[in-house]
Amino acid sequence: MKKTRGKLLLLAMAMQLTAWGMAYAAGPAFMHTGSRTTQPVGHYEFCQKIPRECNQRTQKQAPIELTRKLWAKIVSINNSINSKIAPRTDMELWGKEEIWSYPNSGFGDCEDYALEKRRALMNIGVPAGDLLMTVARQPNGDGHAVLTVRTSLGEFILDNLETRVLSWTATEYTYLKRQSSQNSGAWVTINDGRSDAVASVR
C-alpha cells in the first residue's frame, strides 16, 4: 500500500511539473484586488487565539520567483496535507460553525487544510505576503476557503477539494476576498465582477 501511494504521489508530482511548464508558457495571471474589507469571523477568532498569525507584515514587493524546485515543493505539500488530513466539518469537530484552526488532530475542514498548507510553505521560506487565505463561492453556492499562492508566474490555488495545483483562472470558484499581501490581519476584496455576502466581522 505504501509503495502504491508513493508511486501515485510521484506520478502526481510529475504531472504537476508539466503543469508548471504550461503555467510558464501561459504567462502570469493575478487576481484584481480592491479595498480593505471585513475579516471572516472564523479568521478573526483564530487571530484572537494566536495573535502572531495576524501580525505578519510583508513589504510591498514582487511575488516569490516560481522555480521548478519551489513548484515541486508546493505540489508535494499540497498532496501531503490533502492525504494526511481527514475531512470533518466544524460542527462535527466543535459543535458549531466557523472555527478556523490548525488540524493538529488529523481532522479539519477547508480552511484548516489551507491554514496548514500556509504554515508548511512559510516553514520553507515562502513569505507570508505570498500565502493568502482566500474565501470563495463554489458553483453550487456553498462557501469555501483555499490558499492562494502568489508567484512570479501568477497566482495558484491550493485546495482540499482538488488534487491539482491550478491557476486561479482554471478553477470554477467565484473569489470574494482574501488576506492582504502586506498585512496578514487585514482582508481585501477580490474584483472579479461577482460578489456575495459571507459571514464577516462587522
Short mmCIF file of C-alpha atoms in Angstrom, two decimals:
data_model
loop_
_atom_site.label_atom_id
_atom_site.label_comp_id
_atom_site.label_asym_id
_atom_site.label_seq_id
_atom_site.Cartn_x
_atom_site.Cartn_y
_atom_site.Cartn_z
CA MET A 1 0.00 0.00 0.00
CA LYS A 2 2.79 2.42 0.92
CA LYS A 3 4.65 1.66 -2.32
CA THR A 4 1.47 2.24 -4.33
CA ARG A 5 0.80 5.56 -2.60
CA GLY A 6 4.41 6.57 -3.18
CA LYS A 7 4.15 5.83 -6.90
CA LEU A 8 0.90 7.76 -7.13
CA LEU A 9 2.50 10.73 -5.37
CA LEU A 10 5.46 10.68 -7.78
CA LEU A 11 3.07 10.49 -10.73
CA ALA A 12 1.06 13.43 -9.41
CA MET A 13 4.23 15.46 -8.96
CA ALA A 14 5.36 14.67 -12.49
CA MET A 15 2.01 15.81 -13.87
CA GLN A 16 2.24 18.99 -11.84
CA LEU A 17 5.75 19.73 -13.10
CA THR A 18 4.31 19.52 -16.60
CA ALA A 19 1.64 21.98 -15.49
CA TRP A 20 4.43 24.24 -14.21
CA GLY A 21 5.79 24.41 -17.73
CA MET A 22 2.32 25.21 -19.07
CA ALA A 23 1.92 27.97 -16.50
CA TYR A 24 5.22 29.46 -17.59
CA ALA A 25 4.12 29.42 -21.21
CA ALA A 26 0.72 30.89 -20.41
CA GLY A 27 2.18 33.84 -18.55
CA PRO A 28 1.17 35.49 -15.28
CA ALA A 29 -2.41 35.61 -14.05
CA PHE A 30 -3.17 37.68 -10.97
CA MET A 31 -6.41 38.40 -9.15
CA HIS A 32 -7.60 42.01 -9.15
CA THR A 33 -7.96 43.07 -5.53
CA GLY A 34 -9.74 46.13 -4.20
CA SER A 35 -10.13 47.97 -0.94
CA ARG A 36 -9.96 46.66 2.60
CA THR A 37 -13.00 44.67 3.65
CA THR A 38 -14.40 42.73 6.60
CA GLN A 39 -12.48 39.86 8.09
CA PRO A 40 -14.19 36.44 8.19
CA VAL A 41 -15.47 35.66 11.70
CA GLY A 42 -13.50 32.43 11.85
CA HIS A 43 -10.24 34.14 10.96
CA TYR A 44 -10.87 36.93 13.46
CA GLU A 45 -11.36 34.40 16.25
CA PHE A 46 -8.33 32.42 15.07
CA CYS A 47 -6.28 35.62 15.40
CA GLN A 48 -7.57 36.18 18.92
CA LYS A 49 -6.29 32.74 19.90
CA ILE A 50 -2.96 33.02 18.01
CA PRO A 51 -2.19 36.78 17.64
CA ARG A 52 1.11 36.25 15.79
CA GLU A 53 -0.85 34.81 12.86
CA CYS A 54 -2.34 38.23 12.18
CA ASN A 55 0.70 40.38 12.95
CA GLN A 56 2.76 39.31 9.93
CA ARG A 57 3.90 42.24 7.79
CA THR A 58 5.37 41.89 4.31
CA GLN A 59 6.89 44.83 2.44
CA LYS A 60 5.35 45.66 -0.91
CA GLN A 61 7.43 43.64 -3.33
CA ALA A 62 7.29 41.33 -6.31
CA PRO A 63 5.89 37.84 -5.61
CA ILE A 64 8.30 34.99 -4.95
CA GLU A 65 10.06 33.54 -8.01
CA LEU A 66 8.43 30.30 -9.10
CA THR A 67 11.28 27.92 -9.80
CA ARG A 68 10.91 24.23 -10.64
CA LYS A 69 12.20 23.42 -7.16
CA LEU A 70 9.62 25.62 -5.45
CA TRP A 71 6.83 24.29 -7.68
CA ALA A 72 7.76 20.72 -6.71
CA LYS A 73 7.63 21.69 -3.02
CA ILE A 74 4.23 23.38 -3.44
CA VAL A 75 2.84 20.28 -5.16
CA SER A 76 4.35 17.96 -2.56
CA ILE A 77 2.98 19.94 0.39
CA ASN A 78 -0.46 20.20 -1.21
CA ASN A 79 -0.60 16.44 -1.86
CA SER A 80 0.79 15.51 1.55
CA ILE A 81 -1.65 17.62 3.56
CA ASN A 82 -4.63 16.62 1.43
CA SER A 83 -3.70 12.99 2.07
CA LYS A 84 -2.96 13.07 5.78
CA ILE A 85 -5.89 15.25 6.96
CA ALA A 86 -9.31 13.60 7.12
CA PRO A 87 -12.27 15.88 6.28
CA ARG A 88 -14.60 16.82 9.13
CA THR A 89 -16.98 19.77 9.41
CA ASP A 90 -16.68 22.34 12.18
CA MET A 91 -20.00 21.07 13.53
CA GLU A 92 -18.61 17.54 13.75
CA LEU A 93 -15.38 18.70 15.37
CA TRP A 94 -16.51 21.57 17.57
CA GLY A 95 -20.30 21.51 17.69
CA LYS A 96 -20.55 24.91 15.96
CA GLU A 97 -19.70 26.59 12.68
CA GLU A 98 -16.85 28.86 11.55
CA ILE A 99 -14.00 27.56 13.71
CA TRP A 100 -10.65 28.13 11.99
CA SER A 101 -7.80 26.07 13.45
CA TYR A 102 -4.73 24.06 12.59
CA PRO A 103 -5.75 20.42 12.01
CA ASN A 104 -3.36 19.08 14.65
CA SER A 105 -5.79 16.26 15.45
CA GLY A 106 -5.61 14.96 11.89
CA PHE A 107 -9.10 16.24 11.07
CA GLY A 108 -10.35 19.52 9.61
CA ASP A 109 -12.40 21.36 7.03
CA CYS A 110 -11.41 23.56 4.10
CA GLU A 111 -9.91 26.48 5.99
CA ASP A 112 -7.97 24.13 8.28
CA TYR A 113 -6.32 22.45 5.27
CA ALA A 114 -5.45 25.89 3.89
CA LEU A 115 -4.00 27.10 7.20
CA GLU A 116 -1.81 24.00 7.45
CA LYS A 117 -0.54 24.44 3.88
CA ARG A 118 0.21 28.09 4.61
CA ARG A 119 2.18 27.13 7.72
CA ALA A 120 4.13 24.45 5.84
CA LEU A 121 5.06 26.81 2.99
CA MET A 122 6.11 29.55 5.40
CA ASN A 123 8.36 26.98 7.11
CA ILE A 124 10.29 26.52 3.85
CA GLY A 125 10.75 30.27 3.39
CA VAL A 126 7.79 31.47 1.33
CA PRO A 127 6.84 34.98 2.60
CA ALA A 128 3.54 35.43 4.43
CA GLY A 129 2.55 38.03 1.83
CA ASP A 130 2.61 35.36 -0.88
CA LEU A 131 0.42 32.92 1.08
CA LEU A 132 -3.08 34.29 1.33
CA MET A 133 -6.12 32.69 2.94
CA THR A 134 -8.94 33.23 0.44
CA VAL A 135 -12.73 32.98 0.66
CA ALA A 136 -14.63 31.80 -2.41
CA ARG A 137 -18.03 30.55 -3.51
CA GLN A 138 -18.37 27.14 -5.13
CA PRO A 139 -20.56 26.69 -8.25
CA ASN A 140 -23.31 25.21 -6.03
CA GLY A 141 -23.32 28.36 -3.90
CA ASP A 142 -21.55 26.91 -0.86
CA GLY A 143 -18.81 28.93 0.79
CA HIS A 144 -15.25 27.63 0.60
CA ALA A 145 -11.74 28.57 1.74
CA VAL A 146 -8.50 27.92 -0.15
CA LEU A 147 -4.90 29.10 -0.07
CA THR A 148 -3.75 31.45 -2.82
CA VAL A 149 -0.01 31.32 -3.54
CA ARG A 150 1.37 34.43 -5.26
CA THR A 151 4.32 33.76 -7.55
CA SER A 152 6.22 35.42 -10.35
CA LEU A 153 4.23 33.30 -12.82
CA GLY A 154 0.83 34.12 -11.39
CA GLU A 155 -1.40 33.01 -8.56
CA PHE A 156 -2.18 29.38 -7.82
CA ILE A 157 -4.82 27.71 -5.66
CA LEU A 158 -4.16 25.02 -3.06
CA ASP A 159 -7.47 23.31 -2.42
CA ASN A 160 -8.54 20.29 -0.36
CA LEU A 161 -11.22 19.51 -2.98
CA GLU A 162 -8.76 19.39 -5.89
CA THR A 163 -5.65 17.20 -6.21
CA ARG A 164 -4.01 19.52 -8.73
CA VAL A 165 -2.47 22.91 -8.03
CA LEU A 166 -4.28 25.13 -10.52
CA SER A 167 -4.03 28.71 -11.67
CA TRP A 168 -6.88 30.62 -10.05
CA THR A 169 -8.34 31.26 -13.51
CA ALA A 170 -8.58 27.49 -14.12
CA THR A 171 -10.90 26.93 -11.14
CA GLU A 172 -14.69 27.26 -11.09
CA TYR A 173 -14.86 29.36 -7.94
CA THR A 174 -16.11 32.90 -7.52
CA TYR A 175 -13.43 34.61 -5.42
CA LEU A 176 -14.76 37.04 -2.82
CA LYS A 177 -11.92 38.25 -0.61
CA ARG A 178 -8.54 37.31 0.79
CA GLN A 179 -5.80 38.37 3.18
CA SER A 180 -3.82 41.47 2.30
CA SER A 181 -0.41 40.69 0.83
CA GLN A 182 1.13 43.21 3.23
CA ASN A 183 -0.81 42.57 6.44
CA SER A 184 -1.96 39.08 7.44
CA GLY A 185 -4.60 40.53 9.77
CA ALA A 186 -6.29 42.60 7.05
CA TRP A 187 -8.55 41.41 4.22
CA VAL A 188 -9.22 42.92 0.80
CA THR A 189 -11.93 42.44 -1.78
CA ILE A 190 -11.38 40.50 -4.99
CA ASN A 191 -12.84 42.25 -8.02
CA ASP A 192 -13.86 39.54 -10.45
CA GLY A 193 -17.26 41.05 -11.22
CA ARG A 194 -19.12 38.78 -8.84
CA SER A 195 -19.76 39.47 -5.17
CA ASP A 196 -21.59 37.72 -2.41
CA ALA A 197 -22.15 38.04 1.30
CA VAL A 198 -20.21 35.76 3.66
CA ALA A 199 -20.11 35.60 7.45
CA SER A 200 -17.94 38.54 8.47
CA VAL A 201 -16.96 40.69 11.39
CA ARG A 202 -18.88 43.95 11.05
#
